PDB file of C-alpha atoms in Angstrom:
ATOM      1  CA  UNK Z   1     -19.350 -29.244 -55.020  1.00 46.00           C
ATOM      2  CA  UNK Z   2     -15.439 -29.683 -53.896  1.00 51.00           C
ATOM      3  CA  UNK Z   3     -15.574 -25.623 -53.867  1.00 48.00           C
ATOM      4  CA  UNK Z   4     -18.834 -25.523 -51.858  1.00 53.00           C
ATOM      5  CA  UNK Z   5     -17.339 -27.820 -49.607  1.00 43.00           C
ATOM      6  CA  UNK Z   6     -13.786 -26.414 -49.051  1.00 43.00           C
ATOM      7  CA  UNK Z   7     -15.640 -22.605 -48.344  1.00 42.00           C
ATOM      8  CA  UNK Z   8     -18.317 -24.642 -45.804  1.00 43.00           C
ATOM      9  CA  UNK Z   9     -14.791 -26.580 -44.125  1.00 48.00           C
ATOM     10  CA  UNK Z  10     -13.404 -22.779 -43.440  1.00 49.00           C
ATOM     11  CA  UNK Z  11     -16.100 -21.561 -42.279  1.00 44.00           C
ATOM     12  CA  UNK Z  12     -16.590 -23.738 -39.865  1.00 44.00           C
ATOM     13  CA  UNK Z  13     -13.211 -23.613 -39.117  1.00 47.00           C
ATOM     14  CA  UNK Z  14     -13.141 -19.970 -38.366  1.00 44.00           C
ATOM     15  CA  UNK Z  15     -16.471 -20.530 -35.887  1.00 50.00           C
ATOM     16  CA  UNK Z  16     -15.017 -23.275 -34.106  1.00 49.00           C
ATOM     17  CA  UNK Z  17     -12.164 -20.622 -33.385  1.00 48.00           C
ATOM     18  CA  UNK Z  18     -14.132 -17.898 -32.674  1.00 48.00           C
ATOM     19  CA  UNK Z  19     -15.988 -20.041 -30.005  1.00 48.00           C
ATOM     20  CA  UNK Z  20     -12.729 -21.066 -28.863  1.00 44.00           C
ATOM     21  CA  UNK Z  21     -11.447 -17.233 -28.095  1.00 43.00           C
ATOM     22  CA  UNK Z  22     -14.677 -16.409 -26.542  1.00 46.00           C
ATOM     23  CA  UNK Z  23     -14.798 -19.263 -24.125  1.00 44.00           C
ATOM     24  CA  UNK Z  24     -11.016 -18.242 -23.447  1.00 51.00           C
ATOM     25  CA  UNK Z  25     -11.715 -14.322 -22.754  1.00 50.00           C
ATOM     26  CA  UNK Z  26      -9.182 -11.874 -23.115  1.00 60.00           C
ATOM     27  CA  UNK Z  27      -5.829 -12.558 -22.521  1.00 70.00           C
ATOM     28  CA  UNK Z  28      -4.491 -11.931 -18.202  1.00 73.00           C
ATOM     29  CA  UNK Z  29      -3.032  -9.209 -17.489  1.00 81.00           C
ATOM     30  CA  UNK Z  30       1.428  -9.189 -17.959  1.00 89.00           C
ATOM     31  CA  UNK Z  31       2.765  -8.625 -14.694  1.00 89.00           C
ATOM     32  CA  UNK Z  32       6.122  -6.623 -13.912  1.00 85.00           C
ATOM     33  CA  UNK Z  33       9.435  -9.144 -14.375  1.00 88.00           C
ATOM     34  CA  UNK Z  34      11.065  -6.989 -11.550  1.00 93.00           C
ATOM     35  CA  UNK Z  35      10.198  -9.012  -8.206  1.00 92.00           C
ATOM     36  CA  UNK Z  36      10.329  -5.354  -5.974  1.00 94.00           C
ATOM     37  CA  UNK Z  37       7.797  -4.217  -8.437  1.00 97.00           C
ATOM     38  CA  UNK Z  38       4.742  -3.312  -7.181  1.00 97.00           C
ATOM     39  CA  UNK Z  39       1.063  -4.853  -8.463  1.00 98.00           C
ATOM     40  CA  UNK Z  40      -1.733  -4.209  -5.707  1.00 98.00           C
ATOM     41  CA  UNK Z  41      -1.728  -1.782  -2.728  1.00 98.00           C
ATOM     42  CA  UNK Z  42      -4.438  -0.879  -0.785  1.00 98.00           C
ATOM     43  CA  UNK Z  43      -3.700   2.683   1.672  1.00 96.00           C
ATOM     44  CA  UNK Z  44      -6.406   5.022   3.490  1.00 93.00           C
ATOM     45  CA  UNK Z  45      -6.015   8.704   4.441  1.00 86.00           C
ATOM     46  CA  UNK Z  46      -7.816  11.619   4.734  1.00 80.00           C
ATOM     47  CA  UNK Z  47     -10.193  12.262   7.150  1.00 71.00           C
ATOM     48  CA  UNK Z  48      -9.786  12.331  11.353  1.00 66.00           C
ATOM     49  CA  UNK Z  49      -6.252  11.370  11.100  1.00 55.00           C
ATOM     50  CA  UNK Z  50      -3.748  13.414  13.605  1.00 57.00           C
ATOM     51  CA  UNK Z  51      -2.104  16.066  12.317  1.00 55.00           C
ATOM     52  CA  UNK Z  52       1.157  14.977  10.382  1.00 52.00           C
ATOM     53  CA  UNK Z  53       0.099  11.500  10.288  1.00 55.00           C
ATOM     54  CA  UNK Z  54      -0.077  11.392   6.533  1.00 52.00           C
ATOM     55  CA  UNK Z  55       3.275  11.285   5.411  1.00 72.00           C
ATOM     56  CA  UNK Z  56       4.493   8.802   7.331  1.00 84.00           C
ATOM     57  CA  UNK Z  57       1.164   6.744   7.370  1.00 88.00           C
ATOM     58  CA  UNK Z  58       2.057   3.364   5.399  1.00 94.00           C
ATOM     59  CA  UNK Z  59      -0.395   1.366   2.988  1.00 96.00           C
ATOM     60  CA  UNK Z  60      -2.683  -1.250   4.548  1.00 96.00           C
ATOM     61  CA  UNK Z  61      -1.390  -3.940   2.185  1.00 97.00           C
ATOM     62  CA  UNK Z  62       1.157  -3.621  -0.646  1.00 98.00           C
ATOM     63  CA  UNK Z  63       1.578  -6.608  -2.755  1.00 97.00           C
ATOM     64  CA  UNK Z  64       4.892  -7.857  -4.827  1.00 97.00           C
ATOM     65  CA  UNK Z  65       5.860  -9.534  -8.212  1.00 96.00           C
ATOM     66  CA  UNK Z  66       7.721 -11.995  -6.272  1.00 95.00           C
ATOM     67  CA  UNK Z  67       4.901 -12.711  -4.023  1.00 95.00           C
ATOM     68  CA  UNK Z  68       5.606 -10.792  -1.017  1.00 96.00           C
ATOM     69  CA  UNK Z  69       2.238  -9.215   1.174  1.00 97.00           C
ATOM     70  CA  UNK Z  70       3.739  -5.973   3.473  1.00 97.00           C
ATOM     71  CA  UNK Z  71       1.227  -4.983   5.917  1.00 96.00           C
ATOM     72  CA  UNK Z  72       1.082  -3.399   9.180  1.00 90.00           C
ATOM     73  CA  UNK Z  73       1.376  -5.840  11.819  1.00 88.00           C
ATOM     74  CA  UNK Z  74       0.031  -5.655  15.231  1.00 85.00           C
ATOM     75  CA  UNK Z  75       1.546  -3.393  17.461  1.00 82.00           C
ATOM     76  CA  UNK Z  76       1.331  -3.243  21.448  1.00 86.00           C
ATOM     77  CA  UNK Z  77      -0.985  -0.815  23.389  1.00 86.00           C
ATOM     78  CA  UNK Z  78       0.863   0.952  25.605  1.00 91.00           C
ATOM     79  CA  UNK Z  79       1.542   4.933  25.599  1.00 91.00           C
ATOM     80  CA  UNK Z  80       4.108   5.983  24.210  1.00 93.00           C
ATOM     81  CA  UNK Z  81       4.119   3.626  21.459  1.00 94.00           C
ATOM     82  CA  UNK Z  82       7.481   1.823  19.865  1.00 95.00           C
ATOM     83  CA  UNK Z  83       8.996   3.674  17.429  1.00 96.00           C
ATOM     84  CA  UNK Z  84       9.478   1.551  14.972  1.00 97.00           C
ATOM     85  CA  UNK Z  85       6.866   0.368  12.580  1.00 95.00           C
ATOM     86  CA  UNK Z  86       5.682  -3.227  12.890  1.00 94.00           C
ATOM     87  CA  UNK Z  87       6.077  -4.490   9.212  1.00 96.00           C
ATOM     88  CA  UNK Z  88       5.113  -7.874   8.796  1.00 96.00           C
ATOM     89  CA  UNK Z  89       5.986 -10.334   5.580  1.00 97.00           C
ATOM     90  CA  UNK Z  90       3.314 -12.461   4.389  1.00 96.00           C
ATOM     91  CA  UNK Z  91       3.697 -14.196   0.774  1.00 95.00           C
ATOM     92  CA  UNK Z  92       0.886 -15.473  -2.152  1.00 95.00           C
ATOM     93  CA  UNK Z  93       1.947 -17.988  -4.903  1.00 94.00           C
ATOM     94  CA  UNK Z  94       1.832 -17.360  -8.243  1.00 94.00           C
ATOM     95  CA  UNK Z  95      -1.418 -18.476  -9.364  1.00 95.00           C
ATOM     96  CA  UNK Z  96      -2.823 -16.772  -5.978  1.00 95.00           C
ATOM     97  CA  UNK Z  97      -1.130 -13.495  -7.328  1.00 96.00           C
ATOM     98  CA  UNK Z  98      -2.933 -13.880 -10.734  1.00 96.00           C
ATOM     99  CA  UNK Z  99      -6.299 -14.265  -9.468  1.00 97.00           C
ATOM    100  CA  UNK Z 100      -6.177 -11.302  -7.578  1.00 97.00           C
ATOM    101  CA  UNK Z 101      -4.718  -9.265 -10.793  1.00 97.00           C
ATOM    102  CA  UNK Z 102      -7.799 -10.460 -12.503  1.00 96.00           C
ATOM    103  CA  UNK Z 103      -9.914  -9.629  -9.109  1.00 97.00           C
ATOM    104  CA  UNK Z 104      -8.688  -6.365  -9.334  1.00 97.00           C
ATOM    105  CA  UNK Z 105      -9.721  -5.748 -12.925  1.00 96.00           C
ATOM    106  CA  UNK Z 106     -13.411  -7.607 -12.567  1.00 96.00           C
ATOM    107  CA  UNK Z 107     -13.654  -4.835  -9.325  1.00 97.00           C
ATOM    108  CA  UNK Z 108     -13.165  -1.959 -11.803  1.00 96.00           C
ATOM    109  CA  UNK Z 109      -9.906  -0.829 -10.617  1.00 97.00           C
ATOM    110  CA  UNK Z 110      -8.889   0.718 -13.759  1.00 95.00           C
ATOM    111  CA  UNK Z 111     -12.317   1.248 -14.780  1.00 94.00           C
ATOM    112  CA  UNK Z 112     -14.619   4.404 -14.862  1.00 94.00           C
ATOM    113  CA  UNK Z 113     -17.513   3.234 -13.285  1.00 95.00           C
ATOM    114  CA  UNK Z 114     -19.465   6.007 -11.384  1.00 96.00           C
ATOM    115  CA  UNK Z 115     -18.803   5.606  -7.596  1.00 97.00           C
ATOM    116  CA  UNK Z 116     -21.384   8.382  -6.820  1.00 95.00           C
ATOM    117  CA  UNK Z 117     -20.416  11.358  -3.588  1.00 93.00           C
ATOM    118  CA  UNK Z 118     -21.825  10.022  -0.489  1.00 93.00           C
ATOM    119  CA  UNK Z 119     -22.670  12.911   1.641  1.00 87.00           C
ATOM    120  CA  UNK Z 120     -20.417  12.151   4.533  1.00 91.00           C
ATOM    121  CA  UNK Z 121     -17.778  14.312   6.063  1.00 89.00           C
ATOM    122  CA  UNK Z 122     -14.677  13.646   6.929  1.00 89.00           C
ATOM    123  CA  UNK Z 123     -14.557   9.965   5.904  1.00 92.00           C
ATOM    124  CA  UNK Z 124     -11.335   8.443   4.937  1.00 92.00           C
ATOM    125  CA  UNK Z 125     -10.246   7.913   1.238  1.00 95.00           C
ATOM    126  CA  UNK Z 126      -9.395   4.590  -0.310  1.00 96.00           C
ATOM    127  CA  UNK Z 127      -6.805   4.004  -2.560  1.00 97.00           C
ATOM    128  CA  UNK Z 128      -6.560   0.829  -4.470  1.00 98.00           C
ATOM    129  CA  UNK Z 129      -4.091   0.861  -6.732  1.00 98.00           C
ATOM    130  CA  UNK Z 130      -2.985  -1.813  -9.751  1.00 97.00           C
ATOM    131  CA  UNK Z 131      -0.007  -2.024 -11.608  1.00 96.00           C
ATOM    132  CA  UNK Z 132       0.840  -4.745 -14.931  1.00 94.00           C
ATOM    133  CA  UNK Z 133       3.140  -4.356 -17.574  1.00 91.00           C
ATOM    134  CA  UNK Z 134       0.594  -2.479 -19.330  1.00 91.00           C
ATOM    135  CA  UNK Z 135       1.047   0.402 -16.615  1.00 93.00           C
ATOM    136  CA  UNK Z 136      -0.589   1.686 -12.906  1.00 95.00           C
ATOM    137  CA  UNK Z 137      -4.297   2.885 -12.299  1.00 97.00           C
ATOM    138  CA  UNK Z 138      -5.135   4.003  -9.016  1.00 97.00           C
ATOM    139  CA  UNK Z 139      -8.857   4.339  -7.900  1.00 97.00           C
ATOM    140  CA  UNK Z 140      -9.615   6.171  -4.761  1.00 96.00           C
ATOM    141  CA  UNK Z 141     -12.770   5.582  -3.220  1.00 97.00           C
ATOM    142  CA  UNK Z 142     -14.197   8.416  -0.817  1.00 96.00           C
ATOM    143  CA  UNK Z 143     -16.262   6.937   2.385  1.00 95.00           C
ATOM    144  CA  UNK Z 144     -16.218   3.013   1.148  1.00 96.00           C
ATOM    145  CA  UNK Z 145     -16.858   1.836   4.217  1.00 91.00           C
ATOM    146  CA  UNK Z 146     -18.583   4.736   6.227  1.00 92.00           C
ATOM    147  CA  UNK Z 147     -21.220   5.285   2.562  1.00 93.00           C
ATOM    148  CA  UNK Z 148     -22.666   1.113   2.869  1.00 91.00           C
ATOM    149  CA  UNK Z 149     -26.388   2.160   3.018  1.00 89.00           C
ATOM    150  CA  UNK Z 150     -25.788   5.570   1.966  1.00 91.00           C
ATOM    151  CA  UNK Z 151     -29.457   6.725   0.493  1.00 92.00           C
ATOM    152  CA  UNK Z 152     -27.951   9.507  -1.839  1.00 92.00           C
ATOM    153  CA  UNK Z 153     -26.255   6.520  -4.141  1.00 95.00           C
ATOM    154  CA  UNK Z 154     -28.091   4.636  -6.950  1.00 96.00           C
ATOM    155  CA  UNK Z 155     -28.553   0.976  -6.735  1.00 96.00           C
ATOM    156  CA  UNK Z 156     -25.271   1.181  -9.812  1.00 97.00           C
ATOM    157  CA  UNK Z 157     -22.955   2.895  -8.166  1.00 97.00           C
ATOM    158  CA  UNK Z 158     -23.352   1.080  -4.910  1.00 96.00           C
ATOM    159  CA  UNK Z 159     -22.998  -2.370  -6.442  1.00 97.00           C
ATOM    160  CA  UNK Z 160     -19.291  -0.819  -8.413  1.00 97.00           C
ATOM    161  CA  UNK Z 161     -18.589   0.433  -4.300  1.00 97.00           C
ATOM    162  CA  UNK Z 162     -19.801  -3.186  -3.339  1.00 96.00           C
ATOM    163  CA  UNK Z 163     -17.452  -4.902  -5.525  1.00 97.00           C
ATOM    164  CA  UNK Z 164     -14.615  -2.338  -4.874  1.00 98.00           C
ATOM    165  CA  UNK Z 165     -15.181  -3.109  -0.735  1.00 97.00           C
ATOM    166  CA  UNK Z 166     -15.090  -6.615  -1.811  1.00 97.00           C
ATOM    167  CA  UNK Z 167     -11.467  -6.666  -3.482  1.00 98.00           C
ATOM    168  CA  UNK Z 168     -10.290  -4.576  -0.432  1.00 98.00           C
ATOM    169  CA  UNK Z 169     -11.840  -7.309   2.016  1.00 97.00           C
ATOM    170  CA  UNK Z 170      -9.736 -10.274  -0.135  1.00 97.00           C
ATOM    171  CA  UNK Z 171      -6.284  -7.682   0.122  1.00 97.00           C
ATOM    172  CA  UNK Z 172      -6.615  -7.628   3.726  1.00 96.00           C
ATOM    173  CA  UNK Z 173      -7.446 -10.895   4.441  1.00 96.00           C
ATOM    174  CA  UNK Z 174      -3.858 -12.246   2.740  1.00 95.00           C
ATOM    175  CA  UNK Z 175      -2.363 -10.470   5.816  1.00 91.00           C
ATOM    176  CA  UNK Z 176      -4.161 -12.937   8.470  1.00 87.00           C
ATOM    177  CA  UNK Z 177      -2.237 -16.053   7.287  1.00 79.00           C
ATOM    178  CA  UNK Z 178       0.911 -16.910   9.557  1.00 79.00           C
ATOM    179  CA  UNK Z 179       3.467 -13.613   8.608  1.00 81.00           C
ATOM    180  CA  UNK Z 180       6.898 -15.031   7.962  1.00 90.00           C
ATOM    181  CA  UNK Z 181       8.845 -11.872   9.853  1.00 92.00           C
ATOM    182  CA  UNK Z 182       9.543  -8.373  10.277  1.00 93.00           C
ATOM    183  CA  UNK Z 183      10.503  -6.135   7.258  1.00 96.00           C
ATOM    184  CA  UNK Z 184      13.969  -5.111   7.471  1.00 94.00           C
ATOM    185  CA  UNK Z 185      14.106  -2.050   4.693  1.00 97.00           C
ATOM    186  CA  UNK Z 186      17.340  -0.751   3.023  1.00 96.00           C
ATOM    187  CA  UNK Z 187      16.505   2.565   3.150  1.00 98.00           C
ATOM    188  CA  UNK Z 188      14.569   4.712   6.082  1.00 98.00           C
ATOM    189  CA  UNK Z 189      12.551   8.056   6.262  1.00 97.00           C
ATOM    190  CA  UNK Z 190      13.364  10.223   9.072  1.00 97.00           C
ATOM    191  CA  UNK Z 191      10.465  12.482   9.339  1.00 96.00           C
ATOM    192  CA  UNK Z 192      12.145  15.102  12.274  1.00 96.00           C
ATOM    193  CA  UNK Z 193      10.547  18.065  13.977  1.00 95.00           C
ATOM    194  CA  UNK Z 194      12.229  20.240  16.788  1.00 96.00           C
ATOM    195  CA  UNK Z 195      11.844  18.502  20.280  1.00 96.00           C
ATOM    196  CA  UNK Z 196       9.381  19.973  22.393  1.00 94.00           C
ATOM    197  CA  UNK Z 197       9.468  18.286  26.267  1.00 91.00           C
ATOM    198  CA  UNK Z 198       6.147  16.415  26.756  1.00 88.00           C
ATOM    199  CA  UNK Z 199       5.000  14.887  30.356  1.00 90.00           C
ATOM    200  CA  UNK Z 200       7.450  15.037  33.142  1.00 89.00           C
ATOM    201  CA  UNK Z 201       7.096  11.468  34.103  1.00 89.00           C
ATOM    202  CA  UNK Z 202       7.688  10.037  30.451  1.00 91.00           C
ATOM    203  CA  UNK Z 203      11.285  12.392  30.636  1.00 90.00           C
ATOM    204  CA  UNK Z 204      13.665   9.991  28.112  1.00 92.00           C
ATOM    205  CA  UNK Z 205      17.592  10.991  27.674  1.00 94.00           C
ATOM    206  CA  UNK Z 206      18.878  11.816  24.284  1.00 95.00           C
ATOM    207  CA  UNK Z 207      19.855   9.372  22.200  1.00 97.00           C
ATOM    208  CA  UNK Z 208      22.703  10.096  19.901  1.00 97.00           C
ATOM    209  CA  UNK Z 209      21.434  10.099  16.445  1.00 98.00           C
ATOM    210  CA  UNK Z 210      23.249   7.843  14.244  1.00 97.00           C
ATOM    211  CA  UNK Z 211      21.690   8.551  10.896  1.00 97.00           C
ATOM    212  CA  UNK Z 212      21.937  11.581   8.248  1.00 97.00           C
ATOM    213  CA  UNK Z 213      21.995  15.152   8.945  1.00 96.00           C
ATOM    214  CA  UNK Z 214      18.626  16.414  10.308  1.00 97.00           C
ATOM    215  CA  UNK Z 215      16.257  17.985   9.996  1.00 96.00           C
ATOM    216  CA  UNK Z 216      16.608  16.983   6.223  1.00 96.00           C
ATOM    217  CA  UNK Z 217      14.885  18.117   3.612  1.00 95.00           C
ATOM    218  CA  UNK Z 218      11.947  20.791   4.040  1.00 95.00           C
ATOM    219  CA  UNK Z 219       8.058  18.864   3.903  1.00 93.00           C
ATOM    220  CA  UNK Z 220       6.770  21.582   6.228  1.00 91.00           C
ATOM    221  CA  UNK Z 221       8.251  24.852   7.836  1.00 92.00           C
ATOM    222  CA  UNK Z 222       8.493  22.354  10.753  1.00 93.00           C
ATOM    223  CA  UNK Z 223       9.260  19.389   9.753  1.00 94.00           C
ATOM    224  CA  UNK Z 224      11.945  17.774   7.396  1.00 95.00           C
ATOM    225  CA  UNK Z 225      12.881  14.396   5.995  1.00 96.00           C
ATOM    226  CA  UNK Z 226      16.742  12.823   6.011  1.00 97.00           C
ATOM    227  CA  UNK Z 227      16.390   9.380   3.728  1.00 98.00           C
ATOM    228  CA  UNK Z 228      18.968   6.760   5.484  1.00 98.00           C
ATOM    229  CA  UNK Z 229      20.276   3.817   2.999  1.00 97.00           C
ATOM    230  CA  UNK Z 230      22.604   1.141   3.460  1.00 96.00           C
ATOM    231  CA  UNK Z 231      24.494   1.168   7.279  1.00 97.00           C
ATOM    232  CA  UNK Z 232      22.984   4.188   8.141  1.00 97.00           C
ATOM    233  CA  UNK Z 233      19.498   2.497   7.370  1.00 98.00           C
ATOM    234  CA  UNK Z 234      20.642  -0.171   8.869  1.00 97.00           C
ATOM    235  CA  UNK Z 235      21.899   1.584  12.075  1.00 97.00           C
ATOM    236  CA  UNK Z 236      18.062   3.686  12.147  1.00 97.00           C
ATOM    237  CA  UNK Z 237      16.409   0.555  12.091  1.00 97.00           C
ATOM    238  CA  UNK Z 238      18.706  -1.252  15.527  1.00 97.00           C
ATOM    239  CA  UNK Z 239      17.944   2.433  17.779  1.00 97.00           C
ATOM    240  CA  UNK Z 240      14.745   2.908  16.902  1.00 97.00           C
ATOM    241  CA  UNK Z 241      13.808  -0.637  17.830  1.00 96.00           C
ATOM    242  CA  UNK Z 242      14.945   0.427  21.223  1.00 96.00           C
ATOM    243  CA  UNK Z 243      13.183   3.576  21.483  1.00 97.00           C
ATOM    244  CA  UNK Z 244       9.442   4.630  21.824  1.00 96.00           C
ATOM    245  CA  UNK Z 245       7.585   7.784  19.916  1.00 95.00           C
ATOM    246  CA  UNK Z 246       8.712  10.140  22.707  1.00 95.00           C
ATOM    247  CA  UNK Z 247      12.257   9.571  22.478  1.00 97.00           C
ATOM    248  CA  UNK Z 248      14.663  12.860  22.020  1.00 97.00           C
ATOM    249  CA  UNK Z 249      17.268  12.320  18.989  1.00 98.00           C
ATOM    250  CA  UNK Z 250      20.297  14.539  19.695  1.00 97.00           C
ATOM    251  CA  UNK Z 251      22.815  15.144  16.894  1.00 94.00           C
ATOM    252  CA  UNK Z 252      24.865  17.308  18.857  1.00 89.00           C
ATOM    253  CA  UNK Z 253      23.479  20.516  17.214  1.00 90.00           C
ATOM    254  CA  UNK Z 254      20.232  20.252  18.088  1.00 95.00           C
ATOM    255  CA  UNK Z 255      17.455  17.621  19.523  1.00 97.00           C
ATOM    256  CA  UNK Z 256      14.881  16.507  17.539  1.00 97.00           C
ATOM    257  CA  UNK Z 257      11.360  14.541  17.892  1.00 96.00           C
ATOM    258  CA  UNK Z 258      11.544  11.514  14.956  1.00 97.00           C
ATOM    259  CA  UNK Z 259       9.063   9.488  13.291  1.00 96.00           C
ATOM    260  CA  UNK Z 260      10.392   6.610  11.201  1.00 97.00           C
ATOM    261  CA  UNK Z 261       8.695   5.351   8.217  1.00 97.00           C
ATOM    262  CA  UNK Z 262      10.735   2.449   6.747  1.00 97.00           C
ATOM    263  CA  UNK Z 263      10.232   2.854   2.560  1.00 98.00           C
ATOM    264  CA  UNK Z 264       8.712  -0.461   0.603  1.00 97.00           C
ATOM    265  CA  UNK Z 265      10.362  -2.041  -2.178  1.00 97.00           C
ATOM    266  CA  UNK Z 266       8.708   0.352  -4.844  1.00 96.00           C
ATOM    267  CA  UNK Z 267      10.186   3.509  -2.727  1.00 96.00           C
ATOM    268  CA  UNK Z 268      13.393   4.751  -3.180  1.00 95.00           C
ATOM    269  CA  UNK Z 269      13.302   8.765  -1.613  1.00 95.00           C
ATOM    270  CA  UNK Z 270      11.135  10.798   0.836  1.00 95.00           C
ATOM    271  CA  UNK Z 271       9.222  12.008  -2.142  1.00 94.00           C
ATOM    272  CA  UNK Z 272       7.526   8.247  -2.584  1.00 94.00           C
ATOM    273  CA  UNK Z 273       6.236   8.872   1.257  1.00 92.00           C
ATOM    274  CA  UNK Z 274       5.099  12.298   1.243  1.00 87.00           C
ATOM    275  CA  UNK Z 275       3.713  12.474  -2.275  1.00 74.00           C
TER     276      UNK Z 275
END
């Protein structure tokens, strides 16, 4: 009897547990220690955008270890446009950054789920992308907007879309709290082309270029990329905040057209920008 009831007292034992773990679920995800590291970022390309746009296009949202939410901010509309970006701060707590790990992992980020092929041209391309300890998956998502509806997708694969849209809806949305600032970056890339005189009446003078050599190095035949860090970086970021898209750059060799594109905390070279 004291054996039957010893065996009966362990099993119970390891139910009770069992229940336990399954009411618990499997363990959250270990985020990066390294507070620059990146763990969510939403970016869109493809599709309509103007020529060279891409590599200096920056992700919708990119969110940090240490809490910080980099967006694009608002920027005025007027032609020609400032040249510097408009980088805006926002920041999540803790437990606000673990719920949307989890999010991103109930949406199917690193899953497999079949997303289907709308048949729309020329949509844009969504790229969600997660990062833990464990490592980075990166789901891109063809048409998730422009497809809602589409007729050619099963009831499945628009409900894994649905709750794909969904995660990119809650990303967005941490950028309409108040931002705390501007992003000031340590390092800059210049993306320089040769200057070609636009409009008469939006004539600017040459502005003496106070970063590295450009062009830089080769992304196109026509177009290179000089990476500025520390006081040159610095120096970038104070001119171009004074100048506007159709601003000549002279280095006293040659004038150039430039487009800035400061680099996020996870970016260290031109390479992270162009891809």
């Amino acid at each position: 009897m004291r054996t039957r009831l010893v065996v009966l007292a362990g099993l119970l034992a390891l139910t009770a547990c069992g229940q336990r773990q399954d009411a618990v679920g499997p363990p959250a995800p270990q985020l990066p220690d390294d507070g620059d590291a990146l763990v969510l970022r939403v970016a869109v390309g493809g599709g309509f955008a103007p020529a060279g746009t891409a590599p200096t296009e920056l992700p919708a949202v990119s969110v940090y270890r240490d809490g910080r939410v980099l967006s694009n901010g608002p920027v005025i509309a007027i032609y020609p446009a400032p040249a510097w970006p408009n980088v805006q701060v926002n920041r999540v707590d803790e437990d606000t950054l673990a719920e949307l790990v989890q999010a991103a992992q109930d949406a199917g980020v690193a899953g497999t789920a079949d997303l289907g092929d709308p048949q729309i041209a020329d949509a844009r391309t969504t790229s969600i992308t997660l990062a833990t300890a464990d490592g980075t998956d990166t789901r891109d998502v063809y048409a998730l907007t422009e497809a809602v509806g589409d007729p050619s997708l099963t009831d499945e694969q628009a409900t894994a879309r649905q709750d794909l849209a969904d995660l990119v809806d809650r990303l967005l949305a941490l950028t309409e709290s108040e931002p705390l600032g501007r992003y000031t970056p340590t390092a800059v890339a210049a993306f320089a082309s040769a200057y070609v005189p636009g409009d008469p009446a939006l004539v600017r003078d040459p502005v003496a270029w106070p970063g590295p050599p450009l062009p830089g190095e080769a992304v196109t035949p026509d177009v290179g990329c000089a990476l500025a860090t520390g006081e040159q970086a610095a120096a970038l970021v104070t001119a171009a905040q004074a100048a506007d898209t159709v601003t000549p750059w002279t280095d006293g060799a040659g004038t150039w057209t430039v487009v800035f594109r400061p680099l996020l905390p996870d970016e260290t070279g031109c390479d992270d920008v162009t891809g």
